[in-house]
PDB file of C-alpha atoms in Angstrom:
ATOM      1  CA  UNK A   1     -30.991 -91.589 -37.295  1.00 83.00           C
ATOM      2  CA  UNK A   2     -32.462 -92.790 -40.424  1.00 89.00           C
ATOM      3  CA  UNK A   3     -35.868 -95.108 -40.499  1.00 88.00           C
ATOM      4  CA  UNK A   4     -37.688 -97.561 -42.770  1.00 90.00           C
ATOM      5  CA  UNK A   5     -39.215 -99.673 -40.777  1.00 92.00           C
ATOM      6  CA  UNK A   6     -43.483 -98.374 -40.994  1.00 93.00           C
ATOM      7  CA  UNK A   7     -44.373 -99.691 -37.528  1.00 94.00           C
ATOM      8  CA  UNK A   8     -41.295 -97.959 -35.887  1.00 94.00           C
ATOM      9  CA  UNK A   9     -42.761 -94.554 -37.691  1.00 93.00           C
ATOM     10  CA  UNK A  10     -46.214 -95.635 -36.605  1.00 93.00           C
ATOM     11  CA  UNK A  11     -45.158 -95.514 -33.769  1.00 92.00           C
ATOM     12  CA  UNK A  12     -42.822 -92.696 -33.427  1.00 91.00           C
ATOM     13  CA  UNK A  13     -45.488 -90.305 -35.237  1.00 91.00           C
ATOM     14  CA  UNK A  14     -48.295 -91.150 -32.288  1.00 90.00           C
ATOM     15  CA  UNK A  15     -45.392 -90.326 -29.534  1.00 86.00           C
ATOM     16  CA  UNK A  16     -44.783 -87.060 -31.038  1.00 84.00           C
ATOM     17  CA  UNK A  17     -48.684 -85.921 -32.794  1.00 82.00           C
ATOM     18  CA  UNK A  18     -50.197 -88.117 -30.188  1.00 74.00           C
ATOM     19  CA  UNK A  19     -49.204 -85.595 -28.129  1.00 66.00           C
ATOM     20  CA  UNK A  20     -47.572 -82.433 -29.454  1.00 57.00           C
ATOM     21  CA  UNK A  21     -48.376 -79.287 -28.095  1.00 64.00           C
ATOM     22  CA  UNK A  22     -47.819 -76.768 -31.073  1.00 64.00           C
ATOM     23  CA  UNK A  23     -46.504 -73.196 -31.440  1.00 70.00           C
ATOM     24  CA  UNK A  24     -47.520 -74.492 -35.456  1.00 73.00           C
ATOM     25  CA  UNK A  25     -49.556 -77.416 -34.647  1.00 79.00           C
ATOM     26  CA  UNK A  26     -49.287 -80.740 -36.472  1.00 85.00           C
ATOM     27  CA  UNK A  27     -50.890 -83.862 -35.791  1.00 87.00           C
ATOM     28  CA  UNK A  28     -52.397 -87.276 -36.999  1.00 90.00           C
ATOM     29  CA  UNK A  29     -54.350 -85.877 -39.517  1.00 91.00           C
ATOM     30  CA  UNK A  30     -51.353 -84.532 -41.245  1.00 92.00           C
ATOM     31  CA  UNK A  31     -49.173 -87.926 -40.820  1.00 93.00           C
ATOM     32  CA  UNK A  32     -51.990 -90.126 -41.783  1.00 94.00           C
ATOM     33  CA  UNK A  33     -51.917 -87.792 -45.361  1.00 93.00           C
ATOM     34  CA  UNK A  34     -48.666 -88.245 -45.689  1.00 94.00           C
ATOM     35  CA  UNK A  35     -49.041 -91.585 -45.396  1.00 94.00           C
ATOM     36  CA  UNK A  36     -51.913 -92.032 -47.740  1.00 94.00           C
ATOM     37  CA  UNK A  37     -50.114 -89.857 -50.260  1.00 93.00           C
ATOM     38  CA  UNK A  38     -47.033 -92.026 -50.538  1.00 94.00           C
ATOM     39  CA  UNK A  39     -45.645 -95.418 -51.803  1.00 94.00           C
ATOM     40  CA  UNK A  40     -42.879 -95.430 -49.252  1.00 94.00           C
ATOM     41  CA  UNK A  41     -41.822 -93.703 -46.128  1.00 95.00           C
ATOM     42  CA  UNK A  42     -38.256 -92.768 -44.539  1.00 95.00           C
ATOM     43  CA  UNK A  43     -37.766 -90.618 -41.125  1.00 94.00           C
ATOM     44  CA  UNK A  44     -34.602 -88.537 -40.215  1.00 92.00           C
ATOM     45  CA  UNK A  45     -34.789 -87.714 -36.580  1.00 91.00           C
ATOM     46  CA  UNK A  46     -32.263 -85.777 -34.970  1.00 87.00           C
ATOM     47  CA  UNK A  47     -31.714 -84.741 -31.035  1.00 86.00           C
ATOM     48  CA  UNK A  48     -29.120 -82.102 -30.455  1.00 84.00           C
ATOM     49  CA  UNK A  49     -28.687 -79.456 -27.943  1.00 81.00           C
ATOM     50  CA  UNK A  50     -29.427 -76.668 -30.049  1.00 77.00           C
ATOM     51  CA  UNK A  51     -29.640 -75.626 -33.903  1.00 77.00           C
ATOM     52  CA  UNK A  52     -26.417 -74.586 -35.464  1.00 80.00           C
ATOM     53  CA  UNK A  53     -25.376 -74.683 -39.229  1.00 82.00           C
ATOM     54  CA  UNK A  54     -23.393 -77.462 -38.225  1.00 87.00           C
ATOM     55  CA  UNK A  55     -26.806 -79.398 -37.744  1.00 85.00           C
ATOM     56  CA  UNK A  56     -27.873 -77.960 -40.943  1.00 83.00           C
ATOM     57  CA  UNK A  57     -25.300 -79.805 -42.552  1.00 85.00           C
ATOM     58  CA  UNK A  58     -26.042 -83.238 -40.873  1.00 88.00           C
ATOM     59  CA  UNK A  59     -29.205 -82.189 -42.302  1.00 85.00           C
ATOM     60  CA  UNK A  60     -28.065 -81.888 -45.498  1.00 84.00           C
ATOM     61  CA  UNK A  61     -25.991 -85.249 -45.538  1.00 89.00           C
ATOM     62  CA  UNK A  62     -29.006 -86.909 -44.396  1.00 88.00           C
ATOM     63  CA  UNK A  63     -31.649 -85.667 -46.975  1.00 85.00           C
ATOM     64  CA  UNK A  64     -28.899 -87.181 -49.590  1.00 86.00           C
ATOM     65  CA  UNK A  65     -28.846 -90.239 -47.619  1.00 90.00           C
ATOM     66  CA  UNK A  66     -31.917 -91.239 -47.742  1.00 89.00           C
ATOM     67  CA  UNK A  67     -32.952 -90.300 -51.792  1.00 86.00           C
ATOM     68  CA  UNK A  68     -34.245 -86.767 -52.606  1.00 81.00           C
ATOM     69  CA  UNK A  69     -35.674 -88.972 -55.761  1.00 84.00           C
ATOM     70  CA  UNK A  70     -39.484 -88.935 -55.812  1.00 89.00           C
ATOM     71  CA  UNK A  71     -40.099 -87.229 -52.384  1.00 90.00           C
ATOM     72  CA  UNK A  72     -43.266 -85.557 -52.846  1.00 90.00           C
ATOM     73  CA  UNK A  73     -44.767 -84.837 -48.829  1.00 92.00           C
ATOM     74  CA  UNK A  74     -42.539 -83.793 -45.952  1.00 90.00           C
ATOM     75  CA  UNK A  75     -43.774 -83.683 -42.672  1.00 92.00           C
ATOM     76  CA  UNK A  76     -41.018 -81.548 -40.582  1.00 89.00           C
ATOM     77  CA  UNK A  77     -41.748 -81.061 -37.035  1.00 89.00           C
ATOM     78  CA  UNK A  78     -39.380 -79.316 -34.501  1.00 84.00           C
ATOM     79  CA  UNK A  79     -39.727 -78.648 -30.631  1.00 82.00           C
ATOM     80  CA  UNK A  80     -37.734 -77.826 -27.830  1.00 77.00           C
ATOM     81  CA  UNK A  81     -38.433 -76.592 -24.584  1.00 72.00           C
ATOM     82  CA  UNK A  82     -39.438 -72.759 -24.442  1.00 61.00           C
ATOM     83  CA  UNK A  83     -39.345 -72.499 -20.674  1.00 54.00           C
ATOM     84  CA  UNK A  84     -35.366 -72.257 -20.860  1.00 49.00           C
ATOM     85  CA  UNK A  85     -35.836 -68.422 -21.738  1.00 47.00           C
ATOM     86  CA  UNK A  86     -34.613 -69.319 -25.225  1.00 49.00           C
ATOM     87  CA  UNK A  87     -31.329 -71.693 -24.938  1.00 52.00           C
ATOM     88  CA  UNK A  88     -33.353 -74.904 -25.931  1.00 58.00           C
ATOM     89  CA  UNK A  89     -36.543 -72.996 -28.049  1.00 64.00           C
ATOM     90  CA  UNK A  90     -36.794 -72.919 -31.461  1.00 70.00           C
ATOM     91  CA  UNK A  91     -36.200 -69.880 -33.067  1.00 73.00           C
ATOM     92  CA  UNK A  92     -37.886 -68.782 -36.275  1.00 75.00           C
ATOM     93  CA  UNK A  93     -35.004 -68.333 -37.604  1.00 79.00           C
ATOM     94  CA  UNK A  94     -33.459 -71.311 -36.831  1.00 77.00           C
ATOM     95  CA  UNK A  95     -36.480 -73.168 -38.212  1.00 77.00           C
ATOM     96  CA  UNK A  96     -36.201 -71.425 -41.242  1.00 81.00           C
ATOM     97  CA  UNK A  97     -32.636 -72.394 -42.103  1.00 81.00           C
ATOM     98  CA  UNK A  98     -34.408 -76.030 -42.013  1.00 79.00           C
ATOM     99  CA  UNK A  99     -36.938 -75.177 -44.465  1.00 81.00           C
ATOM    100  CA  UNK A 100     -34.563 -73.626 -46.304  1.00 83.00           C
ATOM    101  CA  UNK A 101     -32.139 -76.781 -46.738  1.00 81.00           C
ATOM    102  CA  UNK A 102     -35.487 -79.081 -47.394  1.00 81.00           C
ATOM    103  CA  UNK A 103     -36.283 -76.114 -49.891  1.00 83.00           C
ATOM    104  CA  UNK A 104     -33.152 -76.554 -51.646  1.00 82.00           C
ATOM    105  CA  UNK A 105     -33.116 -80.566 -51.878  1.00 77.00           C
ATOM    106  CA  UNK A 106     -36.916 -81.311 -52.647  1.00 79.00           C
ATOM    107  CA  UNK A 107     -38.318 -78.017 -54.099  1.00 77.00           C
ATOM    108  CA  UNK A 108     -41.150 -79.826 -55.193  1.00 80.00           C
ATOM    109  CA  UNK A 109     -42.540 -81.625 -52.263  1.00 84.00           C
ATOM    110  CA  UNK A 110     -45.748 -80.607 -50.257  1.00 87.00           C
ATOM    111  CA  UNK A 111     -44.014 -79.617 -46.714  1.00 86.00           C
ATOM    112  CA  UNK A 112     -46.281 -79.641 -43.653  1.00 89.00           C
ATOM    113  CA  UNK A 113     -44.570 -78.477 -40.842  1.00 85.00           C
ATOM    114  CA  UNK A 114     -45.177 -78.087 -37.124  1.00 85.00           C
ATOM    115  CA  UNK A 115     -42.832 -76.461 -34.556  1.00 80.00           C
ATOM    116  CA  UNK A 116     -43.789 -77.534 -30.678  1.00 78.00           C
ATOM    117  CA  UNK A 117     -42.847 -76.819 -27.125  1.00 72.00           C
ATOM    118  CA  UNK A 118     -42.168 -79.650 -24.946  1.00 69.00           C
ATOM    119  CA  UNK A 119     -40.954 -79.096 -21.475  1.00 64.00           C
ATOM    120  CA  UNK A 120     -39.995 -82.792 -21.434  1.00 66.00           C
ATOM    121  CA  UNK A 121     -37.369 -81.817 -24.192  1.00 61.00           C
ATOM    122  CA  UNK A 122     -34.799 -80.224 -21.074  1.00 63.00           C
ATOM    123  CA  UNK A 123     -31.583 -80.980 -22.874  1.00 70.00           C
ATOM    124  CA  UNK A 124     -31.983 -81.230 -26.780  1.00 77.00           C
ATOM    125  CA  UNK A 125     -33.814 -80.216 -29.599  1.00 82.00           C
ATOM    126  CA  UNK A 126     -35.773 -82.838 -31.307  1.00 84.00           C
ATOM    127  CA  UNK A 127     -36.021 -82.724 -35.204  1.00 87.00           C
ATOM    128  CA  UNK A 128     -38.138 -85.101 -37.134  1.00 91.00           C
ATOM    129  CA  UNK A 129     -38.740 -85.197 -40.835  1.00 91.00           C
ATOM    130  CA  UNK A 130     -41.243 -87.881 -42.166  1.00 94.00           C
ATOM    131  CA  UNK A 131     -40.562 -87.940 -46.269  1.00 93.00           C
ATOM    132  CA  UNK A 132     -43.101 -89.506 -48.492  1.00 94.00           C
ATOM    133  CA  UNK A 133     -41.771 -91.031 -51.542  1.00 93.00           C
ATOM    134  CA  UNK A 134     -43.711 -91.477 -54.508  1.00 88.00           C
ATOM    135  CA  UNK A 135     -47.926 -90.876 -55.651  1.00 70.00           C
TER     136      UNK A 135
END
């Protein structure tokens, strides 16, 4: 899912910082410099059962979806729900083949990133990436 609309990523970013419990904390702070830093804002948000290459690749279609043009912050925060001895948490790994992918589309953005637990999240993964264009 791909969003433009400020007040829906208003209000998306206080249901997710408002709230996040971090493994790699992020919160308001670093949305509101995100937001202060750009001209423009777009949000990818993904839910999926688990991370796979395949995702990756939705990733990857996204990111070109939206403009890698003039993206200079990325917020990317990830979270699943590490009571389900490891079928819904995030891996390190698995993280990193996100970082990797933003990495190789926007080498030269400021990336803060954020990976959570959230024993809400039972059945998916949730992925959001905030990108700042612009400033």
């Amino acid at each position: 899912m791909i969003i433009t609309d400020i007040k829906q990523i208003d209000c998306i970013a206080e249901e997710t910082f408002g709230k996040a419990k971090g493994i790699v904390s992020v919160d308001m702070k670093d949305y509101a410099f995100i937001k202060e830093h750009s001209e423009s804002l777009k949000v990818i948000k993904f839910e999926v059962p688990a991370l796979t290459e395949d995702v990756v690749r939705s990733f990857d279609d996204a990111i070109v979806e939206v403009g890698k043009e003039n993206v200079s912050n990325i917020l990317l925060y990830i979270k699943g729900n590490g009571s389900d001895a490891g079928i819904r948490a995030v891996t390190i790994e698995q993280f990193n083949m996100f970082i990797e992918a933003l990495n190789k589309h926007l080498e030269t953005a400021n990336i803060i990133w954020g990976m959570g637990d959230d024993n809400e999240c039972v059945n998916n993964i949730s992925i959001l990436i905030i990108l700042g264009y612009g400033k």
